[in-house]
Amino acid sequence: MKRLYPFDPLLKHHILISLLVAVWVFVFLYFTEPLDVSELPEKEKLMFLPGYGLVVGFCYMLFLPFQYYLYKHYKQQWTLLSELFFIITFSIVTIVIARNYYLHVVVANEPNPYTLGYMLQTIFMPALATILPIILVARFAFGKYYEKRLDDQKIEIKGEGNYEGLRLQLNEVISIQSSDNYIEVFYISGHSLKKTLIRNKLSVIDEEFSELLRAHRSYIINPYHFQQWKTENSKFYMVLNYNVEVPISKTYQKEIKAAINSATN
């Protein structure tokens, strides 16, 4: 269950999924005509059935902030368990809201509405059986597409001579520290913080990757991982993800603060 699962954090793609699902729900209800939908006049079909589509699309969008919270909480990692939890909670909440839409809008003031059990059997579960595959396939496809784009954007931190380098996503790099004739690269691997020693100069890395910022004569940081500022014994530090602390020299303080403010605003 902790196996990594493809995930796309781009909001525009999730909006597209919600719109696709909303349209599909309307089409499904309009042509399958569950319960007594076939007895409704055409005008009422076009009035009430799109509402179910809007409910499902709204519920999908409703869960996006929670989804992004989980994604950030687990250090930009999405697992099969996270995906299952998202789908199950989305399904439950959608059924609850759709049921209330039926009671308070579709059959408002009607004396004998269908029971929840009957609706589960005849409309909600069959609808979910057609909706969830679309959502799962779309989310998986966008996740794979996003992973491919990231893979194309990987950077390679090379070593001198025959020394092995590192090929990483840019945002997997947290910081790089100079250590004599070597550099120590602090990066994320899975859910863990790793450190690799490579024979190279910090100045070479600084010139090669403009996305990384010089914070000190011995440190380069990735502003993507910024967490907070820290002052200790009159010295200024930056705390990055995984509690990596990097000293910020006065020479680079203004530039670093400007870059962080720009990235977080």
JSON list of N, CA, C and O in Angstrom, two decimals, residues 52-86:
[
{"chain": "A", "resi": 52, "resn": "TYR", "atom": "N", "xyz": [-26.87, 16.55, -10.82]},
{"chain": "A", "resi": 52, "resn": "TYR", "atom": "CA", "xyz": [-26.09, 15.41, -10.32]},
{"chain": "A", "resi": 52, "resn": "TYR", "atom": "C", "xyz": [-24.65, 15.48, -10.84]},
{"chain": "A", "resi": 52, "resn": "TYR", "atom": "O", "xyz": [-23.69, 15.17, -10.11]},
{"chain": "A", "resi": 53, "resn": "GLY", "atom": "N", "xyz": [-24.52, 15.88, -12.10]},
{"chain": "A", "resi": 53, "resn": "GLY", "atom": "CA", "xyz": [-23.17, 16.03, -12.65]},
{"chain": "A", "resi": 53, "resn": "GLY", "atom": "C", "xyz": [-22.39, 17.11, -11.91]},
{"chain": "A", "resi": 53, "resn": "GLY", "atom": "O", "xyz": [-21.21, 16.93, -11.60]},
{"chain": "A", "resi": 54, "resn": "LEU", "atom": "N", "xyz": [-23.08, 18.21, -11.62]},
{"chain": "A", "resi": 54, "resn": "LEU", "atom": "CA", "xyz": [-22.43, 19.30, -10.88]},
{"chain": "A", "resi": 54, "resn": "LEU", "atom": "C", "xyz": [-22.05, 18.87, -9.47]},
{"chain": "A", "resi": 54, "resn": "LEU", "atom": "O", "xyz": [-21.00, 19.27, -8.95]},
{"chain": "A", "resi": 55, "resn": "VAL", "atom": "N", "xyz": [-22.89, 18.03, -8.85]},
{"chain": "A", "resi": 55, "resn": "VAL", "atom": "CA", "xyz": [-22.57, 17.51, -7.51]},
{"chain": "A", "resi": 55, "resn": "VAL", "atom": "C", "xyz": [-21.29, 16.71, -7.53]},
{"chain": "A", "resi": 55, "resn": "VAL", "atom": "O", "xyz": [-20.39, 16.90, -6.70]},
{"chain": "A", "resi": 56, "resn": "VAL", "atom": "N", "xyz": [-21.16, 15.81, -8.51]},
{"chain": "A", "resi": 56, "resn": "VAL", "atom": "CA", "xyz": [-19.96, 14.97, -8.59]},
{"chain": "A", "resi": 56, "resn": "VAL", "atom": "C", "xyz": [-18.73, 15.82, -8.90]},
{"chain": "A", "resi": 56, "resn": "VAL", "atom": "O", "xyz": [-17.67, 15.65, -8.28]},
{"chain": "A", "resi": 57, "resn": "GLY", "atom": "N", "xyz": [-18.86, 16.74, -9.86]},
{"chain": "A", "resi": 57, "resn": "GLY", "atom": "CA", "xyz": [-17.73, 17.62, -10.19]},
{"chain": "A", "resi": 57, "resn": "GLY", "atom": "C", "xyz": [-17.33, 18.48, -9.01]},
{"chain": "A", "resi": 57, "resn": "GLY", "atom": "O", "xyz": [-16.14, 18.67, -8.73]},
{"chain": "A", "resi": 58, "resn": "PHE", "atom": "N", "xyz": [-18.33, 19.00, -8.29]},
{"chain": "A", "resi": 58, "resn": "PHE", "atom": "CA", "xyz": [-18.06, 19.82, -7.11]},
{"chain": "A", "resi": 58, "resn": "PHE", "atom": "C", "xyz": [-17.35, 19.00, -6.03]},
{"chain": "A", "resi": 58, "resn": "PHE", "atom": "O", "xyz": [-16.41, 19.49, -5.39]},
{"chain": "A", "resi": 59, "resn": "CYS", "atom": "N", "xyz": [-17.81, 17.77, -5.79]},
{"chain": "A", "resi": 59, "resn": "CYS", "atom": "CA", "xyz": [-17.18, 16.93, -4.77]},
{"chain": "A", "resi": 59, "resn": "CYS", "atom": "C", "xyz": [-15.73, 16.62, -5.11]},
{"chain": "A", "resi": 59, "resn": "CYS", "atom": "O", "xyz": [-14.87, 16.58, -4.23]},
{"chain": "A", "resi": 60, "resn": "TYR", "atom": "N", "xyz": [-15.46, 16.41, -6.39]},
{"chain": "A", "resi": 60, "resn": "TYR", "atom": "CA", "xyz": [-14.08, 16.16, -6.80]},
{"chain": "A", "resi": 60, "resn": "TYR", "atom": "C", "xyz": [-13.21, 17.38, -6.50]},
{"chain": "A", "resi": 60, "resn": "TYR", "atom": "O", "xyz": [-12.11, 17.26, -5.94]},
{"chain": "A", "resi": 61, "resn": "MET", "atom": "N", "xyz": [-13.71, 18.56, -6.86]},
{"chain": "A", "resi": 61, "resn": "MET", "atom": "CA", "xyz": [-12.96, 19.79, -6.59]},
{"chain": "A", "resi": 61, "resn": "MET", "atom": "C", "xyz": [-12.85, 20.05, -5.09]},
{"chain": "A", "resi": 61, "resn": "MET", "atom": "O", "xyz": [-11.83, 20.58, -4.61]},
{"chain": "A", "resi": 62, "resn": "LEU", "atom": "N", "xyz": [-13.87, 19.66, -4.35]},
{"chain": "A", "resi": 62, "resn": "LEU", "atom": "CA", "xyz": [-13.89, 19.88, -2.91]},
{"chain": "A", "resi": 62, "resn": "LEU", "atom": "C", "xyz": [-12.74, 19.16, -2.22]},
{"chain": "A", "resi": 62, "resn": "LEU", "atom": "O", "xyz": [-12.20, 19.64, -1.22]},
{"chain": "A", "resi": 63, "resn": "PHE", "atom": "N", "xyz": [-12.35, 18.02, -2.76]},
{"chain": "A", "resi": 63, "resn": "PHE", "atom": "CA", "xyz": [-11.30, 17.22, -2.13]},
{"chain": "A", "resi": 63, "resn": "PHE", "atom": "C", "xyz": [-9.89, 17.61, -2.57]},
{"chain": "A", "resi": 63, "resn": "PHE", "atom": "O", "xyz": [-8.91, 17.10, -2.01]},
{"chain": "A", "resi": 64, "resn": "LEU", "atom": "N", "xyz": [-9.76, 18.47, -3.54]},
{"chain": "A", "resi": 64, "resn": "LEU", "atom": "CA", "xyz": [-8.43, 18.82, -4.03]},
{"chain": "A", "resi": 64, "resn": "LEU", "atom": "C", "xyz": [-7.54, 19.47, -2.96]},
{"chain": "A", "resi": 64, "resn": "LEU", "atom": "O", "xyz": [-6.37, 19.11, -2.85]},
{"chain": "A", "resi": 65, "resn": "PRO", "atom": "N", "xyz": [-8.05, 20.43, -2.16]},
{"chain": "A", "resi": 65, "resn": "PRO", "atom": "CA", "xyz": [-7.18, 20.98, -1.11]},
{"chain": "A", "resi": 65, "resn": "PRO", "atom": "C", "xyz": [-6.67, 19.92, -0.15]},
{"chain": "A", "resi": 65, "resn": "PRO", "atom": "O", "xyz": [-5.49, 19.94, 0.26]},
{"chain": "A", "resi": 66, "resn": "PHE", "atom": "N", "xyz": [-7.53, 18.96, 0.21]},
{"chain": "A", "resi": 66, "resn": "PHE", "atom": "CA", "xyz": [-7.11, 17.87, 1.10]},
{"chain": "A", "resi": 66, "resn": "PHE", "atom": "C", "xyz": [-6.08, 16.99, 0.41]},
{"chain": "A", "resi": 66, "resn": "PHE", "atom": "O", "xyz": [-5.11, 16.54, 1.03]},
{"chain": "A", "resi": 67, "resn": "GLN", "atom": "N", "xyz": [-6.28, 16.77, -0.87]},
{"chain": "A", "resi": 67, "resn": "GLN", "atom": "CA", "xyz": [-5.33, 15.98, -1.64]},
{"chain": "A", "resi": 67, "resn": "GLN", "atom": "C", "xyz": [-3.95, 16.64, -1.66]},
{"chain": "A", "resi": 67, "resn": "GLN", "atom": "O", "xyz": [-2.93, 15.98, -1.43]},
{"chain": "A", "resi": 68, "resn": "TYR", "atom": "N", "xyz": [-3.92, 17.95, -1.89]},
{"chain": "A", "resi": 68, "resn": "TYR", "atom": "CA", "xyz": [-2.64, 18.66, -1.91]},
{"chain": "A", "resi": 68, "resn": "TYR", "atom": "C", "xyz": [-2.00, 18.72, -0.53]},
{"chain": "A", "resi": 68, "resn": "TYR", "atom": "O", "xyz": [-0.77, 18.72, -0.41]},
{"chain": "A", "resi": 69, "resn": "TYR", "atom": "N", "xyz": [-2.84, 18.75, 0.51]},
{"chain": "A", "resi": 69, "resn": "TYR", "atom": "CA", "xyz": [-2.29, 18.71, 1.88]},
{"chain": "A", "resi": 69, "resn": "TYR", "atom": "C", "xyz": [-1.57, 17.39, 2.11]},
{"chain": "A", "resi": 69, "resn": "TYR", "atom": "O", "xyz": [-0.46, 17.37, 2.66]},
{"chain": "A", "resi": 70, "resn": "LEU", "atom": "N", "xyz": [-2.19, 16.29, 1.71]},
{"chain": "A", "resi": 70, "resn": "LEU", "atom": "CA", "xyz": [-1.56, 14.98, 1.87]},
{"chain": "A", "resi": 70, "resn": "LEU", "atom": "C", "xyz": [-0.27, 14.90, 1.07]},
{"chain": "A", "resi": 70, "resn": "LEU", "atom": "O", "xyz": [0.75, 14.38, 1.54]},
{"chain": "A", "resi": 71, "resn": "TYR", "atom": "N", "xyz": [-0.32, 15.42, -0.14]},
{"chain": "A", "resi": 71, "resn": "TYR", "atom": "CA", "xyz": [0.84, 15.38, -1.03]},
{"chain": "A", "resi": 71, "resn": "TYR", "atom": "C", "xyz": [2.02, 16.14, -0.42]},
{"chain": "A", "resi": 71, "resn": "TYR", "atom": "O", "xyz": [3.15, 15.67, -0.44]},
{"chain": "A", "resi": 72, "resn": "LYS", "atom": "N", "xyz": [1.74, 17.30, 0.14]},
{"chain": "A", "resi": 72, "resn": "LYS", "atom": "CA", "xyz": [2.79, 18.10, 0.76]},
{"chain": "A", "resi": 72, "resn": "LYS", "atom": "C", "xyz": [3.25, 17.48, 2.07]},
{"chain": "A", "resi": 72, "resn": "LYS", "atom": "O", "xyz": [4.45, 17.47, 2.38]},
{"chain": "A", "resi": 73, "resn": "HIS", "atom": "N", "xyz": [2.28, 16.95, 2.84]},
{"chain": "A", "resi": 73, "resn": "HIS", "atom": "CA", "xyz": [2.60, 16.35, 4.13]},
{"chain": "A", "resi": 73, "resn": "HIS", "atom": "C", "xyz": [3.56, 15.18, 3.98]},
{"chain": "A", "resi": 73, "resn": "HIS", "atom": "O", "xyz": [4.44, 14.97, 4.83]},
{"chain": "A", "resi": 74, "resn": "TYR", "atom": "N", "xyz": [3.40, 14.42, 2.91]},
{"chain": "A", "resi": 74, "resn": "TYR", "atom": "CA", "xyz": [4.26, 13.27, 2.67]},
{"chain": "A", "resi": 74, "resn": "TYR", "atom": "C", "xyz": [5.40, 13.59, 1.71]},
{"chain": "A", "resi": 74, "resn": "TYR", "atom": "O", "xyz": [5.86, 12.73, 0.96]},
{"chain": "A", "resi": 75, "resn": "LYS", "atom": "N", "xyz": [5.87, 14.84, 1.77]},
{"chain": "A", "resi": 75, "resn": "LYS", "atom": "CA", "xyz": [7.08, 15.27, 1.05]},
{"chain": "A", "resi": 75, "resn": "LYS", "atom": "C", "xyz": [6.98, 15.04, -0.45]},
{"chain": "A", "resi": 75, "resn": "LYS", "atom": "O", "xyz": [7.87, 14.48, -1.09]},
{"chain": "A", "resi": 76, "resn": "GLN", "atom": "N", "xyz": [5.84, 15.47, -1.04]},
{"chain": "A", "resi": 76, "resn": "GLN", "atom": "CA", "xyz": [5.62, 15.34, -2.47]},
{"chain": "A", "resi": 76, "resn": "GLN", "atom": "C", "xyz": [5.67, 13.88, -2.94]},
{"chain": "A", "resi": 76, "resn": "GLN", "atom": "O", "xyz": [6.13, 13.59, -4.04]},
{"chain": "A", "resi": 77, "resn": "GLN", "atom": "N", "xyz": [5.18, 12.99, -2.09]},
{"chain": "A", "resi": 77, "resn": "GLN", "atom": "CA", "xyz": [5.09, 11.58, -2.44]},
{"chain": "A", "resi": 77, "resn": "GLN", "atom": "C", "xyz": [3.62, 11.16, -2.39]},
{"chain": "A", "resi": 77, "resn": "GLN", "atom": "O", "xyz": [2.90, 11.50, -1.45]},
{"chain": "A", "resi": 78, "resn": "TRP", "atom": "N", "xyz": [3.17, 10.42, -3.39]},
{"chain": "A", "resi": 78, "resn": "TRP", "atom": "CA", "xyz": [1.80, 9.93, -3.44]},
{"chain": "A", "resi": 78, "resn": "TRP", "atom": "C", "xyz": [1.84, 8.42, -3.56]},
{"chain": "A", "resi": 78, "resn": "TRP", "atom": "O", "xyz": [2.53, 7.88, -4.43]},
{"chain": "A", "resi": 79, "resn": "THR", "atom": "N", "xyz": [1.13, 7.73, -2.68]},
{"chain": "A", "resi": 79, "resn": "THR", "atom": "CA", "xyz": [1.17, 6.28, -2.65]},
{"chain": "A", "resi": 79, "resn": "THR", "atom": "C", "xyz": [-0.16, 5.68, -3.09]},
{"chain": "A", "resi": 79, "resn": "THR", "atom": "O", "xyz": [-1.17, 6.38, -3.22]},
{"chain": "A", "resi": 80, "resn": "LEU", "atom": "N", "xyz": [-0.16, 4.37, -3.30]},
{"chain": "A", "resi": 80, "resn": "LEU", "atom": "CA", "xyz": [-1.38, 3.67, -3.65]},
{"chain": "A", "resi": 80, "resn": "LEU", "atom": "C", "xyz": [-2.41, 3.81, -2.53]},
{"chain": "A", "resi": 80, "resn": "LEU", "atom": "O", "xyz": [-3.61, 3.96, -2.80]},
{"chain": "A", "resi": 81, "resn": "LEU", "atom": "N", "xyz": [-1.95, 3.81, -1.29]},
{"chain": "A", "resi": 81, "resn": "LEU", "atom": "CA", "xyz": [-2.86, 3.99, -0.15]},
{"chain": "A", "resi": 81, "resn": "LEU", "atom": "C", "xyz": [-3.51, 5.38, -0.18]},
{"chain": "A", "resi": 81, "resn": "LEU", "atom": "O", "xyz": [-4.71, 5.52, 0.08]},
{"chain": "A", "resi": 82, "resn": "SER", "atom": "N", "xyz": [-2.73, 6.40, -0.53]},
{"chain": "A", "resi": 82, "resn": "SER", "atom": "CA", "xyz": [-3.25, 7.77, -0.64]},
{"chain": "A", "resi": 82, "resn": "SER", "atom": "C", "xyz": [-4.34, 7.83, -1.71]},
{"chain": "A", "resi": 82, "resn": "SER", "atom": "O", "xyz": [-5.39, 8.46, -1.52]},
{"chain": "A", "resi": 83, "resn": "GLU", "atom": "N", "xyz": [-4.09, 7.16, -2.84]},
{"chain": "A", "resi": 83, "resn": "GLU", "atom": "CA", "xyz": [-5.06, 7.17, -3.94]},
{"chain": "A", "resi": 83, "resn": "GLU", "atom": "C", "xyz": [-6.36, 6.46, -3.53]},
{"chain": "A", "resi": 83, "resn": "GLU", "atom": "O", "xyz": [-7.46, 6.96, -3.79]},
{"chain": "A", "resi": 84, "resn": "LEU", "atom": "N", "xyz": [-6.24, 5.32, -2.87]},
{"chain": "A", "resi": 84, "resn": "LEU", "atom": "CA", "xyz": [-7.42, 4.58, -2.42]},
{"chain": "A", "resi": 84, "resn": "LEU", "atom": "C", "xyz": [-8.21, 5.39, -1.39]},
{"chain": "A", "resi": 84, "resn": "LEU", "atom": "O", "xyz": [-9.45, 5.43, -1.43]},
{"chain": "A", "resi": 85, "resn": "PHE", "atom": "N", "xyz": [-7.50, 6.03, -0.47]},
{"chain": "A", "resi": 85, "resn": "PHE", "atom": "CA", "xyz": [-8.16, 6.84, 0.55]},
{"chain": "A", "resi": 85, "resn": "PHE", "atom": "C", "xyz": [-8.92, 8.00, -0.11]},
{"chain": "A", "resi": 85, "resn": "PHE", "atom": "O", "xyz": [-10.06, 8.31, 0.27]},
{"chain": "A", "resi": 86, "resn": "PHE", "atom": "N", "xyz": [-8.29, 8.63, -1.10]},
{"chain": "A", "resi": 86, "resn": "PHE", "atom": "CA", "xyz": [-8.94, 9.73, -1.82]},
{"chain": "A", "resi": 86, "resn": "PHE", "atom": "C", "xyz": [-10.21, 9.25, -2.50]},
{"chain": "A", "resi": 86, "resn": "PHE", "atom": "O", "xyz": [-11.27, 9.87, -2.40]}
]
